[in-house]
Amino acid sequence: MLDFGTAVRSYYRNYTNADGRAQRSAYWWVLLFQLIIYGVLATVVYMSDGFSDWYQMIKNAAEGGTPDFGVQLGISGNLALTLGVFFAIGNFLPQIMLEIRRFHDLGQSGWLVLVFRILGVLPVVGNIAGLVNIIWFIFPGTVGGNRYGPDPLRKDPDVFG
């Protein structure tokens, strides 16, 4: 099992690597890392100047009113939103590669990532597909080697043989 720091470093080091397998901890530690980053950025946005006006605009639109798109966030809110967008763009490819390696660990084709991404844009079906994907990633990988590589959790007892 990988620790938090090792999982995040491995995630960025393997940002173009679709070969091999990724154990559960590699996936879930990276997901936690991303949630922390997005949580911090969202907190800055919510605390920035202009958020109450932004919230009111969304509330008016939800109640059938005409939204006023002239609402401005403060400098810190705009910076946090911009950083969030860059973080999302910068993590797109590494996330795809990690998911491919996670499917490999489960003994499945990496092309399933594409299937789940396409299904993810469909209303209702996308929610169900996302839930199935998350549940699938909870399961442990195949024990021992598979066609995608050796078991990342297996310790080779015959080190000197």
CSV table of C-alpha atoms in Angstrom, one decimal, residues 21-122:
chain,number,residue,atom,x,y,z
A,21,ARG,CA,-1.1,-1.4,-12.9
A,22,ALA,CA,-2.2,1.1,-10.2
A,23,GLN,CA,-3.3,-0.3,-6.8
A,24,ARG,CA,-6.3,1.1,-4.9
A,25,SER,CA,-4.3,3.3,-2.6
A,26,ALA,CA,-2.7,5.0,-5.6
A,27,TYR,CA,-6.1,6.0,-6.9
A,28,TRP,CA,-7.8,7.0,-3.6
A,29,TRP,CA,-4.8,9.0,-2.2
A,30,VAL,CA,-4.8,11.1,-5.4
A,31,LEU,CA,-8.5,11.6,-5.2
A,32,LEU,CA,-8.1,12.8,-1.7
A,33,PHE,CA,-5.3,15.2,-2.8
A,34,GLN,CA,-7.5,16.6,-5.5
A,35,LEU,CA,-10.5,17.1,-3.1
A,36,ILE,CA,-8.3,18.9,-0.7
A,37,ILE,CA,-7.0,21.3,-3.4
A,38,TYR,CA,-10.4,21.9,-4.8
A,39,GLY,CA,-11.8,22.4,-1.3
A,40,VAL,CA,-9.2,25.0,-0.4
A,41,LEU,CA,-9.8,26.8,-3.7
A,42,ALA,CA,-13.6,26.7,-3.3
A,43,THR,CA,-13.3,28.1,0.2
A,44,VAL,CA,-11.3,31.0,-1.1
A,45,VAL,CA,-14.0,31.6,-3.8
A,46,TYR,CA,-16.8,31.5,-1.2
A,47,MET,CA,-15.0,33.9,1.1
A,48,SER,CA,-14.0,36.3,-1.6
A,49,ASP,CA,-15.6,39.7,-2.2
A,50,GLY,CA,-18.7,39.5,-4.3
A,51,PHE,CA,-19.7,35.9,-3.4
A,52,SER,CA,-23.0,37.0,-1.8
A,53,ASP,CA,-23.9,38.8,-5.1
A,54,TRP,CA,-22.9,35.7,-7.1
A,55,TYR,CA,-25.0,33.5,-4.8
A,56,GLN,CA,-28.0,35.9,-5.3
A,57,MET,CA,-27.5,35.7,-9.1
A,58,ILE,CA,-27.7,31.9,-9.0
A,59,LYS,CA,-30.7,32.0,-6.6
A,60,ASN,CA,-32.5,34.4,-8.9
A,61,ALA,CA,-31.8,32.2,-11.9
A,62,ALA,CA,-33.0,29.1,-10.1
A,63,GLU,CA,-36.2,30.8,-9.2
A,64,GLY,CA,-36.9,31.6,-12.8
A,65,GLY,CA,-35.6,35.2,-12.8
A,66,THR,CA,-33.1,36.6,-15.2
A,67,PRO,CA,-29.5,36.2,-14.0
A,68,ASP,CA,-27.3,39.3,-13.8
A,69,PHE,CA,-24.0,38.1,-15.3
A,70,GLY,CA,-22.4,41.4,-14.3
A,71,VAL,CA,-21.6,40.0,-10.8
A,72,GLN,CA,-17.9,40.1,-10.1
A,73,LEU,CA,-15.9,38.1,-7.6
A,74,GLY,CA,-13.1,39.7,-5.8
A,75,ILE,CA,-9.5,39.3,-6.9
A,76,SER,CA,-8.9,36.3,-4.6
A,77,GLY,CA,-12.1,34.6,-5.9
A,78,ASN,CA,-11.1,35.1,-9.5
A,79,LEU,CA,-7.5,33.9,-8.8
A,80,ALA,CA,-8.9,30.8,-7.0
A,81,LEU,CA,-11.3,30.1,-9.9
A,82,THR,CA,-8.4,30.5,-12.4
A,83,LEU,CA,-6.1,28.2,-10.4
A,84,GLY,CA,-8.9,25.7,-10.2
A,85,VAL,CA,-9.3,25.7,-13.9
A,86,PHE,CA,-5.5,25.3,-14.5
A,87,PHE,CA,-5.4,22.5,-11.8
A,88,ALA,CA,-8.2,20.7,-13.6
A,89,ILE,CA,-6.6,21.0,-17.0
A,90,GLY,CA,-3.2,20.0,-15.6
A,91,ASN,CA,-4.7,16.9,-14.0
A,92,PHE,CA,-6.8,15.8,-17.0
A,93,LEU,CA,-4.2,13.6,-18.6
A,94,PRO,CA,-2.6,12.2,-15.4
A,95,GLN,CA,-6.1,11.3,-14.2
A,96,ILE,CA,-6.9,9.4,-17.4
A,97,MET,CA,-3.6,7.5,-17.2
A,98,LEU,CA,-4.2,6.6,-13.5
A,99,GLU,CA,-7.7,5.3,-14.3
A,100,ILE,CA,-6.3,3.2,-17.2
A,101,ARG,CA,-3.7,1.7,-14.8
A,102,ARG,CA,-6.4,1.1,-12.2
A,103,PHE,CA,-8.6,-0.8,-14.7
A,104,HIS,CA,-5.5,-2.8,-15.7
A,105,ASP,CA,-5.1,-3.7,-12.0
A,106,LEU,CA,-8.6,-5.0,-12.1
A,107,GLY,CA,-7.8,-7.1,-15.2
A,108,GLN,CA,-9.8,-4.9,-17.5
A,109,SER,CA,-9.0,-2.9,-20.6
A,110,GLY,CA,-8.0,0.7,-20.2
A,111,TRP,CA,-10.5,1.6,-23.0
A,112,LEU,CA,-13.2,1.4,-20.3
A,113,VAL,CA,-12.0,4.9,-19.3
A,114,LEU,CA,-13.2,6.2,-22.6
A,115,VAL,CA,-16.5,4.3,-22.2
A,116,PHE,CA,-17.1,5.8,-18.8
A,117,ARG,CA,-16.1,9.3,-19.9
A,118,ILE,CA,-18.5,9.2,-22.8
A,119,LEU,CA,-21.3,7.9,-20.7
A,120,GLY,CA,-20.5,10.5,-18.1
A,121,VAL,CA,-21.8,13.3,-20.3
A,122,LEU,CA,-25.2,11.8,-20.6
